[in-house]
CSV table of C-alpha atoms and ligand atoms in Angstrom, one decimal:
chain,number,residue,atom,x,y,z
A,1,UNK,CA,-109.1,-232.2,-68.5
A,2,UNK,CA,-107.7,-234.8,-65.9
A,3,UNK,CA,-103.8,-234.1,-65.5
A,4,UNK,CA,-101.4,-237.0,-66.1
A,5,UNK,CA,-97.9,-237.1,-64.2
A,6,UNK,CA,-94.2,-238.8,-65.0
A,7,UNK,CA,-91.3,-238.2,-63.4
A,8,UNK,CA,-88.3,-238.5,-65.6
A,9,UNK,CA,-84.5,-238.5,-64.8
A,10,UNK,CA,-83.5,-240.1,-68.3
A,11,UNK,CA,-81.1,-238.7,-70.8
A,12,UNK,CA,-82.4,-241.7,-73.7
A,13,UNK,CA,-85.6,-242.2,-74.6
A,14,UNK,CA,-86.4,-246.0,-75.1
A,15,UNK,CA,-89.5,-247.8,-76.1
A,16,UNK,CA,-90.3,-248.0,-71.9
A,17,UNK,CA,-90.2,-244.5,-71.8
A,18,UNK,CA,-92.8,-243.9,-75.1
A,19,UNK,CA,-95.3,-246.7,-73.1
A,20,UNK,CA,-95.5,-244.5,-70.1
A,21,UNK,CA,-96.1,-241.0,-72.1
A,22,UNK,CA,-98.6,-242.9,-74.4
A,23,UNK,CA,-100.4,-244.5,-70.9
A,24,UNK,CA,-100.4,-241.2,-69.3
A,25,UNK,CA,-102.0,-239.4,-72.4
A,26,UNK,CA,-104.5,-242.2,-72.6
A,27,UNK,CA,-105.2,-240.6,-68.8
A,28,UNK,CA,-105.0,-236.6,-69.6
A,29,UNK,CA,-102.7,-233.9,-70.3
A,30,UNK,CA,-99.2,-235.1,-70.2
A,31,UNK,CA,-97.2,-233.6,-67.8
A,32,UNK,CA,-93.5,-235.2,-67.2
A,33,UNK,CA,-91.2,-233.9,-64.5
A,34,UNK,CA,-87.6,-233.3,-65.0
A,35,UNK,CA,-85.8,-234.8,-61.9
A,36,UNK,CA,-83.7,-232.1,-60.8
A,37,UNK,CA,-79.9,-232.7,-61.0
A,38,UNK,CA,-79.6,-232.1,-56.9
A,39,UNK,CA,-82.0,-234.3,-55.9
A,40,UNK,CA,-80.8,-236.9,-58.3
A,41,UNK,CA,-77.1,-236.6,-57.6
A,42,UNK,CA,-78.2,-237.2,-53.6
A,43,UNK,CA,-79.8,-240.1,-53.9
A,44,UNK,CA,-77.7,-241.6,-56.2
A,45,UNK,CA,-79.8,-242.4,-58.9
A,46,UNK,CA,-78.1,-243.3,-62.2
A,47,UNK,CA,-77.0,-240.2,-63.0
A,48,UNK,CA,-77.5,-238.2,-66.4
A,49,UNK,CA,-74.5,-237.6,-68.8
A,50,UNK,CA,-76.5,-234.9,-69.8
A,51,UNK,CA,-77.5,-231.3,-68.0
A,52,UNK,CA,-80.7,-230.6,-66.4
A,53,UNK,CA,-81.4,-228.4,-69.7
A,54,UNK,CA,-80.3,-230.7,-72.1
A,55,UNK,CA,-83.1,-233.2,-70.9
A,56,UNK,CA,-85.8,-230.8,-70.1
A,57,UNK,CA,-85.2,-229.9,-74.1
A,58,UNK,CA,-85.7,-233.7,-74.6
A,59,UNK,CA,-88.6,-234.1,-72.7
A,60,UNK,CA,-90.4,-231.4,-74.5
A,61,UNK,CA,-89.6,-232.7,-78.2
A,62,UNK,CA,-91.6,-236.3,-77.4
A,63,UNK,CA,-94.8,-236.2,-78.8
A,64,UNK,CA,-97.8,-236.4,-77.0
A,65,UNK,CA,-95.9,-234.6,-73.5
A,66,UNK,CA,-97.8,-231.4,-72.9
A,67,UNK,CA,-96.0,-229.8,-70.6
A,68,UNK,CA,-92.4,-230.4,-68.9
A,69,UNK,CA,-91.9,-229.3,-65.3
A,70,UNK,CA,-88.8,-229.4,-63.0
A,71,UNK,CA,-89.4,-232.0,-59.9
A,72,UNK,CA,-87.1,-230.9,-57.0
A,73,UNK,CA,-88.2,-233.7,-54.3
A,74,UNK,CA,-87.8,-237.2,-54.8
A,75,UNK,CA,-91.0,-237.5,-52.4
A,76,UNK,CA,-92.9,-235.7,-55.0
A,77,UNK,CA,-94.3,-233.0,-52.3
A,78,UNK,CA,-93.5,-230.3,-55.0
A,79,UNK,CA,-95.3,-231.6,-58.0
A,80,UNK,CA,-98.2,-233.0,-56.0
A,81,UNK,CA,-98.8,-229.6,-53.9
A,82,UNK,CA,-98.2,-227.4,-57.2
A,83,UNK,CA,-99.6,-229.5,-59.9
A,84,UNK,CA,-102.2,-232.2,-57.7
A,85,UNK,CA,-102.0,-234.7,-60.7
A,86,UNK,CA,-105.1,-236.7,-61.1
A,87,UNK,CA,-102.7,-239.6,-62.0
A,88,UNK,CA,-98.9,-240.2,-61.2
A,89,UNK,CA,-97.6,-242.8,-63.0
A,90,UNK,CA,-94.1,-245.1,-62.9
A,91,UNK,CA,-92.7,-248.0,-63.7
A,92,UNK,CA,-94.0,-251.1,-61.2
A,93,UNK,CA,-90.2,-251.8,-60.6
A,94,UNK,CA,-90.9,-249.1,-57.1
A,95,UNK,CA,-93.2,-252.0,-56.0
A,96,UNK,CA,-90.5,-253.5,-54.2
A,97,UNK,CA,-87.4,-252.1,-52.9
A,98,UNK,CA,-85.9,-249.0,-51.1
A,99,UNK,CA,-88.3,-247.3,-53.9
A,100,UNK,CA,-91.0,-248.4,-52.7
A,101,UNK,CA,-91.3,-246.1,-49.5
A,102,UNK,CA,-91.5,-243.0,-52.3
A,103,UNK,CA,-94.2,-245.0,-53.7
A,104,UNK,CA,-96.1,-245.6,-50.2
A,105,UNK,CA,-95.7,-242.1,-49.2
A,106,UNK,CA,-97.0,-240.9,-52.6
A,107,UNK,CA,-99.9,-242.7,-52.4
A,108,UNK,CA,-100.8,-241.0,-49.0
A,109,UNK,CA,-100.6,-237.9,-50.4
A,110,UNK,CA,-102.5,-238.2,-53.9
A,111,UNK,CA,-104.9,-240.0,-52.1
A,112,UNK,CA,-105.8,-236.6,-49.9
A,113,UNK,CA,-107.5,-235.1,-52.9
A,114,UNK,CA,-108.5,-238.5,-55.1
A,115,UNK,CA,-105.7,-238.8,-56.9
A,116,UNK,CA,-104.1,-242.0,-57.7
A,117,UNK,CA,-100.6,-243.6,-58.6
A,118,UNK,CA,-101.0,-245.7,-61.4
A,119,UNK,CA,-97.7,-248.5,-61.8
A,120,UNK,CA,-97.2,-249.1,-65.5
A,121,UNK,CA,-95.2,-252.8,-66.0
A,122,UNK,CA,-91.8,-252.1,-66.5
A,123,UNK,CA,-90.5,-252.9,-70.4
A,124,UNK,CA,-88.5,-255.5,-70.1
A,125,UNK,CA,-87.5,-255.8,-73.8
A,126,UNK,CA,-84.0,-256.7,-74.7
A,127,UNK,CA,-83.3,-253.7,-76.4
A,128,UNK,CA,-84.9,-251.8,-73.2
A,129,UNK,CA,-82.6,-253.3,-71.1
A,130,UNK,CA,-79.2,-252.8,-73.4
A,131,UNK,CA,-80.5,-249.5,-73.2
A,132,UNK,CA,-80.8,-249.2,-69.3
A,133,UNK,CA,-77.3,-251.3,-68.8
A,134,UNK,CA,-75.5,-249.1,-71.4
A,135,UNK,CA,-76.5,-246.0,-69.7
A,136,UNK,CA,-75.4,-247.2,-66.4
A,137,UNK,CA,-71.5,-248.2,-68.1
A,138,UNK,CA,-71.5,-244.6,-69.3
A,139,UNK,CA,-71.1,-243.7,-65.3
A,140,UNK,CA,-68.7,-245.9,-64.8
A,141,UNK,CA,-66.6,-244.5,-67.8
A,142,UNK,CA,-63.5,-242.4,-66.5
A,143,UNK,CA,-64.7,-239.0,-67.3
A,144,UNK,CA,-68.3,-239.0,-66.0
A,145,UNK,CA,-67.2,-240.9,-62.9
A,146,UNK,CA,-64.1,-238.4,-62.1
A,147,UNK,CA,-65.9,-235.2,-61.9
A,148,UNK,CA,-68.8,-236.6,-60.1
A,149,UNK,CA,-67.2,-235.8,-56.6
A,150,UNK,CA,-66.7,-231.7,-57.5
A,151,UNK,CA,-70.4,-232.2,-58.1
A,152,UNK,CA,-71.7,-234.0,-55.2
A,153,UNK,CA,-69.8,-231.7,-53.3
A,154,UNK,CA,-71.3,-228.9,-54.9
A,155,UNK,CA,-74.7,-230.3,-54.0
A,156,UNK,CA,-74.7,-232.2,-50.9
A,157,UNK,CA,-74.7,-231.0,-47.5
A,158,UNK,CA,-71.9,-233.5,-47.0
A,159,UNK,CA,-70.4,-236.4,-49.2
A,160,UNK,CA,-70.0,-239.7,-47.2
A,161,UNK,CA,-67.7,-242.3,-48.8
A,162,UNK,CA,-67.0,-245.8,-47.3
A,163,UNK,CA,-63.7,-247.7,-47.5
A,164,UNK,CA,-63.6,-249.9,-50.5
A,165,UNK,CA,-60.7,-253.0,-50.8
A,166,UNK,CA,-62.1,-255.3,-53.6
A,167,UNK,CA,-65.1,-255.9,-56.2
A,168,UNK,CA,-66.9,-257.3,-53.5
A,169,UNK,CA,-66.7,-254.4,-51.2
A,170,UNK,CA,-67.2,-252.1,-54.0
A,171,UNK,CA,-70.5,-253.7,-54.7
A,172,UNK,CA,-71.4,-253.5,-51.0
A,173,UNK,CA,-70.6,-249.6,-51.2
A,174,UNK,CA,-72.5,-248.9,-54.8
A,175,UNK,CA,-76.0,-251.0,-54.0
A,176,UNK,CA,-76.5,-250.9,-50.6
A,177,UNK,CA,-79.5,-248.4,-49.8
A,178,UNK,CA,-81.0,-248.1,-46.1
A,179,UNK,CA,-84.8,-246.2,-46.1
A,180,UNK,CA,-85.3,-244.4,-42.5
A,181,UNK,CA,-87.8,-242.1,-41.7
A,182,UNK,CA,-89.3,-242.2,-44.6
A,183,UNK,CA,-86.2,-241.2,-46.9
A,184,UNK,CA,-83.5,-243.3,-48.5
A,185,UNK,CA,-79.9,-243.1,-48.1
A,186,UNK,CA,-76.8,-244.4,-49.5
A,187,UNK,CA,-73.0,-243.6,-49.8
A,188,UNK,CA,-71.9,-241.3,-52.0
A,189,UNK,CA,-68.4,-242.3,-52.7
A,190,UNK,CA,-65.6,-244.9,-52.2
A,191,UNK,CA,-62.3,-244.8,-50.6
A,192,UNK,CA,-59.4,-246.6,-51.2
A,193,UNK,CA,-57.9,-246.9,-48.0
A,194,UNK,CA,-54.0,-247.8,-47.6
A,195,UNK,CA,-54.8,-249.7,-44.4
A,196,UNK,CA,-57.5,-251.9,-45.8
A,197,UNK,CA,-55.9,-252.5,-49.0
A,198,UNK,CA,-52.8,-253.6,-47.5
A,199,UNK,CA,-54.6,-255.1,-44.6
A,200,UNK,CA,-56.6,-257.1,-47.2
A,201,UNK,CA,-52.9,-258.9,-48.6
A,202,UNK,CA,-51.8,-259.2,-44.8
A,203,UNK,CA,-49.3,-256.3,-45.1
A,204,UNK,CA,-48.6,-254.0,-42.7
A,205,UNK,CA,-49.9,-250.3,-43.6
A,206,UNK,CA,-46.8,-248.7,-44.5
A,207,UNK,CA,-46.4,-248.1,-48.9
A,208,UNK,CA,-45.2,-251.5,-49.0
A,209,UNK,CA,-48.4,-252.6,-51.5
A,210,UNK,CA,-46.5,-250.4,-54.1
A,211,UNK,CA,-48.9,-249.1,-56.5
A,212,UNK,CA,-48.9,-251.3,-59.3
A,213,UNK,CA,-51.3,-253.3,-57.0
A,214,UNK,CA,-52.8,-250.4,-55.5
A,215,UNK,CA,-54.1,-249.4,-59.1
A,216,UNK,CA,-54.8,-253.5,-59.5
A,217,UNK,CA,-57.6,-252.7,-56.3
A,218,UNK,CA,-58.7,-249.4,-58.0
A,219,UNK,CA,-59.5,-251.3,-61.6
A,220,UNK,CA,-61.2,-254.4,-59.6
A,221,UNK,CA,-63.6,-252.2,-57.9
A,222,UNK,CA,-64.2,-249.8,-61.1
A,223,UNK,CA,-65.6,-252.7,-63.2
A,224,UNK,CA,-68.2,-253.3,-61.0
A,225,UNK,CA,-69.3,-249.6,-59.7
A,226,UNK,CA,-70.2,-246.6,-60.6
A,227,UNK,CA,-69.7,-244.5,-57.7
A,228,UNK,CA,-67.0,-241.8,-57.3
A,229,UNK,CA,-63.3,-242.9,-56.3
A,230,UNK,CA,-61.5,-241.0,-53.4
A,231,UNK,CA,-57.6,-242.7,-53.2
A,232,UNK,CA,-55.9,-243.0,-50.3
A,233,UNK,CA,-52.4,-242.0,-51.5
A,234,UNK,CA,-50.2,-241.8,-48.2
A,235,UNK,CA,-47.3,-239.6,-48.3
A,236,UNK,CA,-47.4,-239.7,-52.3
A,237,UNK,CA,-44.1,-241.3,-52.2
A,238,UNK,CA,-41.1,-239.0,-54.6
A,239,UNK,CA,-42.4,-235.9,-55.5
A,240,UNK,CA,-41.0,-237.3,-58.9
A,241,UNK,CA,-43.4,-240.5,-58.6
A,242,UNK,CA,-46.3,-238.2,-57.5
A,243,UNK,CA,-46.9,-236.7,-60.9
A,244,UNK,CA,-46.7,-240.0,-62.5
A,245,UNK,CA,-49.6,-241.2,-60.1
A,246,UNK,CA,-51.9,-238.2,-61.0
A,247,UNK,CA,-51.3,-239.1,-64.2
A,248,UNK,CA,-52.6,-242.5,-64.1
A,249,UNK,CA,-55.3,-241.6,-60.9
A,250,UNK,CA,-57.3,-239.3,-63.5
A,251,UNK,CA,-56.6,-241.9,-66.5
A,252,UNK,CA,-58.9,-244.3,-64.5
A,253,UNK,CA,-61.5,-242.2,-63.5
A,254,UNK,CA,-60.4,-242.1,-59.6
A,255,UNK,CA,-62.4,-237.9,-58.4
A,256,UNK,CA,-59.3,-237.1,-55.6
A,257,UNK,CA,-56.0,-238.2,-54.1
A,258,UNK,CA,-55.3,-237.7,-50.6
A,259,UNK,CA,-51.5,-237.1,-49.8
A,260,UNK,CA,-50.3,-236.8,-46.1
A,261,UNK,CA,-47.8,-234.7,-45.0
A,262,UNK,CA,-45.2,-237.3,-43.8
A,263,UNK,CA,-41.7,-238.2,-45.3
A,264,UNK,CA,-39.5,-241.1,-44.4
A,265,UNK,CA,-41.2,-244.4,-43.2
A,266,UNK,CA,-45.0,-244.1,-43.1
A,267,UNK,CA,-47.1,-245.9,-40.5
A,268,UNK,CA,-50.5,-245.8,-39.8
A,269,UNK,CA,-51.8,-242.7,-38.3
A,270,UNK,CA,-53.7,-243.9,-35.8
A,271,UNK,CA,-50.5,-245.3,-34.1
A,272,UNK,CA,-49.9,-241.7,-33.3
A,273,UNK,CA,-46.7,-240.6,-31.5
A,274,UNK,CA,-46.2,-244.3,-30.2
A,275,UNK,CA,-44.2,-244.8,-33.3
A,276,UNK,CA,-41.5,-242.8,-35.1
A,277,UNK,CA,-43.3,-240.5,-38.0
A,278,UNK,CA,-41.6,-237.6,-39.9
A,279,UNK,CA,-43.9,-235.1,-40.7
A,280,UNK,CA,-42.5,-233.3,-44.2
A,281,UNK,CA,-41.5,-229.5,-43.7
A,282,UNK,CA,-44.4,-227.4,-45.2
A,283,UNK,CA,-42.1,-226.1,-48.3
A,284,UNK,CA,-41.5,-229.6,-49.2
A,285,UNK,CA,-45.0,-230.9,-48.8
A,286,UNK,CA,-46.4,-227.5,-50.7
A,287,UNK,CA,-43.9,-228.1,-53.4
A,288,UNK,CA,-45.7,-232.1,-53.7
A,289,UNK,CA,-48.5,-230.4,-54.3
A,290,UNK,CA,-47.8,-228.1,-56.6
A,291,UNK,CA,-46.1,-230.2,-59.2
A,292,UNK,CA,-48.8,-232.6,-58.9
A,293,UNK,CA,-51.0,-229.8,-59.5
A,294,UNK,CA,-49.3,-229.0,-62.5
A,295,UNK,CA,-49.4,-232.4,-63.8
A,296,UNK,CA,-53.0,-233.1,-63.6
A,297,UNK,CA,-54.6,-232.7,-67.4
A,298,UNK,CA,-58.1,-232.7,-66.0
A,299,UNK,CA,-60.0,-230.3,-64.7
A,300,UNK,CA,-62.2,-232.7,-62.3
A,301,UNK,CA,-59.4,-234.2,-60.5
A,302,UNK,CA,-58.9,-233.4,-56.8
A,303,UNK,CA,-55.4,-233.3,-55.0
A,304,UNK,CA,-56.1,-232.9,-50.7
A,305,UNK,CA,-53.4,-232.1,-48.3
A,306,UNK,CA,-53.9,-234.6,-45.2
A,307,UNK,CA,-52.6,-233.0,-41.8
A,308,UNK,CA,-51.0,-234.9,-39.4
A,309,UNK,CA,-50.1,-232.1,-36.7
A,310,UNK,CA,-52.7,-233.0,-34.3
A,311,UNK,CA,-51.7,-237.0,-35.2
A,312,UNK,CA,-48.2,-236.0,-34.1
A,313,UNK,CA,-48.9,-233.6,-31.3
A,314,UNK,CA,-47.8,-230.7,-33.0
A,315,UNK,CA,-50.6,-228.4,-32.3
A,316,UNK,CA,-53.4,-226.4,-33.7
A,317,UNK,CA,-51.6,-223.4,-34.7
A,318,UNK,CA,-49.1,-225.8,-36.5
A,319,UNK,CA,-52.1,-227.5,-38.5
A,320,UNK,CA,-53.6,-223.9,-39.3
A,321,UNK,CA,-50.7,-222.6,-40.8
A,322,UNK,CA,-49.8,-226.0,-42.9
A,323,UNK,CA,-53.9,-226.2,-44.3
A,324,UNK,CA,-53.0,-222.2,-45.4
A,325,UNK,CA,-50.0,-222.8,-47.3
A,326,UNK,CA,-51.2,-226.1,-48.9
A,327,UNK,CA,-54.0,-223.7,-50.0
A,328,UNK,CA,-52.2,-221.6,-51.2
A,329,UNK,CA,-50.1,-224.4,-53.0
A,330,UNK,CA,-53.0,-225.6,-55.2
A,331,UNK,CA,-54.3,-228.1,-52.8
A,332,UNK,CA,-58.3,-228.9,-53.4
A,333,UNK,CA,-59.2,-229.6,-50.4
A,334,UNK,CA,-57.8,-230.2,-46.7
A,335,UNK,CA,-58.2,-233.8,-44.7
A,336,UNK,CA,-57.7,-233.0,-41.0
A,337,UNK,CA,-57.4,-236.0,-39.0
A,338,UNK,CA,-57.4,-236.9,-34.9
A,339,UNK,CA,-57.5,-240.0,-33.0
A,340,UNK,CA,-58.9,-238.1,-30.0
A,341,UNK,CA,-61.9,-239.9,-28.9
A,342,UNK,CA,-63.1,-236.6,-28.4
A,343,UNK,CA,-63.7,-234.3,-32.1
A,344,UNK,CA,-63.2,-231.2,-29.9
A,345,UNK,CA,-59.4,-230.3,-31.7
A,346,UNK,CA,-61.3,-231.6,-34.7
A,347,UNK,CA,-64.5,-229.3,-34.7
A,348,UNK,CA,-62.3,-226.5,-33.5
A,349,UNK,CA,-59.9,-226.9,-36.5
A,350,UNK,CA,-62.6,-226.5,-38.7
A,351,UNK,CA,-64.4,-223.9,-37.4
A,352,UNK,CA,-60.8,-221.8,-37.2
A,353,UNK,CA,-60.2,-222.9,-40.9
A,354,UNK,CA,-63.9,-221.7,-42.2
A,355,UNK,CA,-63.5,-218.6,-40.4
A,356,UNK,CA,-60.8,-218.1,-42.9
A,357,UNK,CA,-61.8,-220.3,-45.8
A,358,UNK,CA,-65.5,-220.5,-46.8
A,359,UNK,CA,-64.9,-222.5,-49.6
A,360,UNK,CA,-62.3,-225.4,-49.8
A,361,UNK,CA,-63.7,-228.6,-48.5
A,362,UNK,CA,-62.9,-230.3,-45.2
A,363,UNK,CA,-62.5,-233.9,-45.2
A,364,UNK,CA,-62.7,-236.1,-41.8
A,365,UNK,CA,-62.4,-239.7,-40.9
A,366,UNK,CA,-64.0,-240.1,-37.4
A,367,UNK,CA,-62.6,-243.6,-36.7
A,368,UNK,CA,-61.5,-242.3,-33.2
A,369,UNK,CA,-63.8,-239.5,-32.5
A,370,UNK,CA,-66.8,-241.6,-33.6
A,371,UNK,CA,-69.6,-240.0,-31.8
A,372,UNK,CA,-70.0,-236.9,-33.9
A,373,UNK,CA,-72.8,-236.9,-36.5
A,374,UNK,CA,-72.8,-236.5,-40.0
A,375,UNK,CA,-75.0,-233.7,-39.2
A,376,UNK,CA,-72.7,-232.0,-36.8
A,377,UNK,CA,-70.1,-232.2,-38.8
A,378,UNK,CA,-71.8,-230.3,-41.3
A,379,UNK,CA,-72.5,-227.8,-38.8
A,380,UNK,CA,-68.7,-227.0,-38.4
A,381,UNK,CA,-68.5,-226.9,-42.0
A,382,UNK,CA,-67.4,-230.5,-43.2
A,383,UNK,CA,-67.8,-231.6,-46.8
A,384,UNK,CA,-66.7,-235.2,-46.8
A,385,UNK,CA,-66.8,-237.9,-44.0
A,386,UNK,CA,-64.7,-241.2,-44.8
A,387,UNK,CA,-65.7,-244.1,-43.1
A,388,UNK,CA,-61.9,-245.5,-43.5
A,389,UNK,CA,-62.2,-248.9,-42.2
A,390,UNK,CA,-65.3,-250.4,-41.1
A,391,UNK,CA,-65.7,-253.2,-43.4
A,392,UNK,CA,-62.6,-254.8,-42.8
A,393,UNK,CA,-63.2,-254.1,-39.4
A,394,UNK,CA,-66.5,-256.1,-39.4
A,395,UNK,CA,-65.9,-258.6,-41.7
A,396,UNK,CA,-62.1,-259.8,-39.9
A,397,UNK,CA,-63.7,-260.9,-36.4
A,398,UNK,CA,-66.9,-262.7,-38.2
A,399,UNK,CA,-64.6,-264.8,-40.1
A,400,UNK,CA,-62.2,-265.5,-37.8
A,401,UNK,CA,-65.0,-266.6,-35.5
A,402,UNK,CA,-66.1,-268.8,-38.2
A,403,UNK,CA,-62.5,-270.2,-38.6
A,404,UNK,CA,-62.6,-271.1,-35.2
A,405,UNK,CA,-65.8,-272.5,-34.5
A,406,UNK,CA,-65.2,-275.0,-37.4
A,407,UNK,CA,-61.8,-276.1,-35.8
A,408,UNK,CA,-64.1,-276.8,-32.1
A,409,UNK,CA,-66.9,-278.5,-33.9
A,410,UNK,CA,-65.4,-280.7,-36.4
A,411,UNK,CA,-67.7,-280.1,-38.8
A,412,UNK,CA,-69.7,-276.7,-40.1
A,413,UNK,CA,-73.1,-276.7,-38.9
A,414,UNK,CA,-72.8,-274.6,-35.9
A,415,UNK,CA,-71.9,-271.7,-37.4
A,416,UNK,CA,-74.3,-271.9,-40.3
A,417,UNK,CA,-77.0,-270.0,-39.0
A,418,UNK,CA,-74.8,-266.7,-39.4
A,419,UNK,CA,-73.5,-267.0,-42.9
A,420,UNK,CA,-75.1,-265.7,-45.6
A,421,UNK,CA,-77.3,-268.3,-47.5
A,422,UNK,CA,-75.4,-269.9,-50.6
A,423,UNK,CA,-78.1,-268.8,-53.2
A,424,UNK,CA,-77.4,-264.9,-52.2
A,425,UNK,CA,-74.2,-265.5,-52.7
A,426,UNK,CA,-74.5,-266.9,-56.2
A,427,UNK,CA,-76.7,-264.2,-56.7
A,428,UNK,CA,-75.2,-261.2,-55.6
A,429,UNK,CA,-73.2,-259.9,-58.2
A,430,UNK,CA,-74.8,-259.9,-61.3
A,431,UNK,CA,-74.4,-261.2,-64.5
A,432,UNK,CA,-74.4,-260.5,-68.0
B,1,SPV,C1,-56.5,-245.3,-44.2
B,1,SPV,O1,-57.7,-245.7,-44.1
B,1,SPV,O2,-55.6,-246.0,-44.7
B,1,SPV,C2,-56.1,-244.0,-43.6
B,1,SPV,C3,-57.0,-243.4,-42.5
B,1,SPV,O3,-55.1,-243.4,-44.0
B,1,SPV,S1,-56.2,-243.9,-41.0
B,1,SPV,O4,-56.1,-245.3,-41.0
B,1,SPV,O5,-57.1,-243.4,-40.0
B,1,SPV,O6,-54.9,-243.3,-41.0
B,2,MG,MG1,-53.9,-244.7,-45.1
């Protein structure tokens, strides 16, 4: 008997589902794949609300599906060495898109022993597609989305998040997908930077934007996302003002705070010692911690101790002995940042601190120290990499460029040719 193959990462079954099951039986022996949870939280596919278990259990109670197997590459090389289905079939909506180099690369490799991808046309029935959109606003919803950054960094080598400042940059950070090699890739998670989001209101970086508009950026960018929230928090103001703001950071569904350990007047780190900055003694930073720690209600949430010794010249041993006792304080993580153009007193940091620490993640932002790798990082032990301010960064000189060109032409046609067509704008975000 031929052998029939879907790959399911569902936690509803909808009338597009029971086509494909009752077009693969019409084929041969039903077998569907459970998408495995790691694969599916890498590549960002809308992500259950239900475990790996829970939808295997699922799977098996449709009628007509013969056997249920676990699928652990999103290339299918698992399922197609293992199993060699005489038919894999999905929906036609991986005809076009990032999807479609899974679909091309498939077809290369069924077609080495006569088997053959067969694309079923995608239900587009209204109650299909409530189905599909309401699955999606589940993500979004506070609870699923907080704890979704614990997981991915439980499963991915490293978590990249890109800074965020608005719905629009939101959207750019939740859809867009690159395919390289063969594979696809996308971020992972947002951050909420204090430079861009002040930057963004022409403010200068330095908790002026008090947090009422701070959380006013986090809520514009959660109703139109799904992906995990990382909030750049600066020196978490009053220790008395900190707990109110984990309060309200887990309330909307934001994964981690990052708090730096600086008192007094904050500036932008990257300013470095050409300014005046107060780092905090460790016992009053530790003691931030801690009673934010204590007023978190979640489990999920994340509160990371940011070091600014090597920002302030202060040293390595100084950094060392600040990530151990914000460790020990309940801290969830450690940010270590640099604005070396080199990484060296970064990668040395890190390797020091896993020598010690196997297990609490490591955050960087290599906005200075640019050259190093995602990869490498990992290499010294890195479990998130922040991309803190490149959007603004690229989006300030295009417009001002724009802005000026108008004001030497007189009119707008020069600079046409570089903005993005009208009808992609209109069409960008979507509607309901
Ligand atoms: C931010 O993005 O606001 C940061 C990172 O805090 S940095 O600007 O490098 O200090
Ligand atoms: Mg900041």
């Amino acid at each position: 008997m031929k052998k029939s193959y879907v790959c399911f990462c569902t936690d509803i079954i909808h009338e597009g589902h029971l086509n494909m099951i009752a077009e693969a039986k019409k084929r041969g022996r039903v077998i569907v794949g459970c998408l495995s949870e790691k694969v599916i939280l890498r590549y960002n596919k809308i992500i259950p609300t239900i475990s790996q278990d829970d939808r295997i259990r699922l799977y098996k109670s449709i009628e007509d599906v013969d056997e249920v197997v676990v699928q652990e590459d999103m290339f299918y090389d698992d399922v197609i060495t293992l199993i060699q289905p005489d038919y894999i079939l999905h929906g036609d909506n991986w005809l076009e898109g990032p999807m479609r180099s899974i679909r091309d690369y498939v077809i290369s490799k069924v077609s080495e022993y006569g088997g053959e991808v067969v694309d079923i046309p995608y239900t587009t029935d209204e109650r299909v597609k409530k189905a599909d959109l309401q699955r999606r606003e589940k993500l979004a919803m506070p609870e699923y989305r907080r704890k979704r950054l614990r997981q991915l960094i439980e499963l991915c080598p490293i978590v990249k998040a890109m800074e965020a400042h608005s719905g629009l940059t939101g959207l750019i950070v939740e859809k867009t997908v690159v395919e390289r090699e063969g594979k696809l890739d996308q971020f992972d998670a947002m951050w909420i930077s204090s430079l861009c989001d002040s930057t963004e209101k022409g403010k200068p970086d330095i908790e002026l934007v008090d947090m009422t508009s701070r959380f006013r950026t986090i809520e514009d960018i959660t109703e139109v996302t799904t992906k995990p929230i990382i909030f750049d928090g600066d020196t978490g103001g009053l220790t008395e003002h900190f707990v109110y703001t984990v309060r309200s950071l887990e309330r909307m569904g934001v994964s981690a705070v990052i708090i730096e350990d600086k008192k007094g007047l904050k500036k932008n780190s990257l300013f470095g010692t050409e300014v005046e900055q107060t780092q905090a003694s460790i016992e009053e930073f530790s003691e931030k911690i801690a009673a934010g720690k204590r007023a978190q209600l979640t489990d999920d949430f994340m509160i990371i101790a940011r070091i600014e010794s090597l920002i302030l010249d202060r040293g390595m041993e100084d950094a060392l002995e600040r990530a151990r006792a914000f460790v020990k304080a309940g801290a969830d993580g450690i940010m270590i940042h640099s604005r070396k153009k080199e990484p060296d007193e970064i990668l040395e940091f890190c390797d020091r601190f896993r020598t010690e620490d196997r297990t609490t993640p490591i955050v960087v932002v290599p906005s200075s120290f640019n050259s190093i790798t995602e990869g490498e990082l990992v290499q010294h032990g890195v479990n998130i990499v922040i991309y803190a301010n490149q959007l603004t960064r690229s989006a300030f000189p295009a417009m001002q460029k724009t802005a000026e060109d108008i004001l030497k032409y007189h009119r707008a046609k020069e600079v046409d040719e570089r903005l993005m067509p009208i009808r992609d704008v209109i069409t960008l975000i979507d509607e309901l």
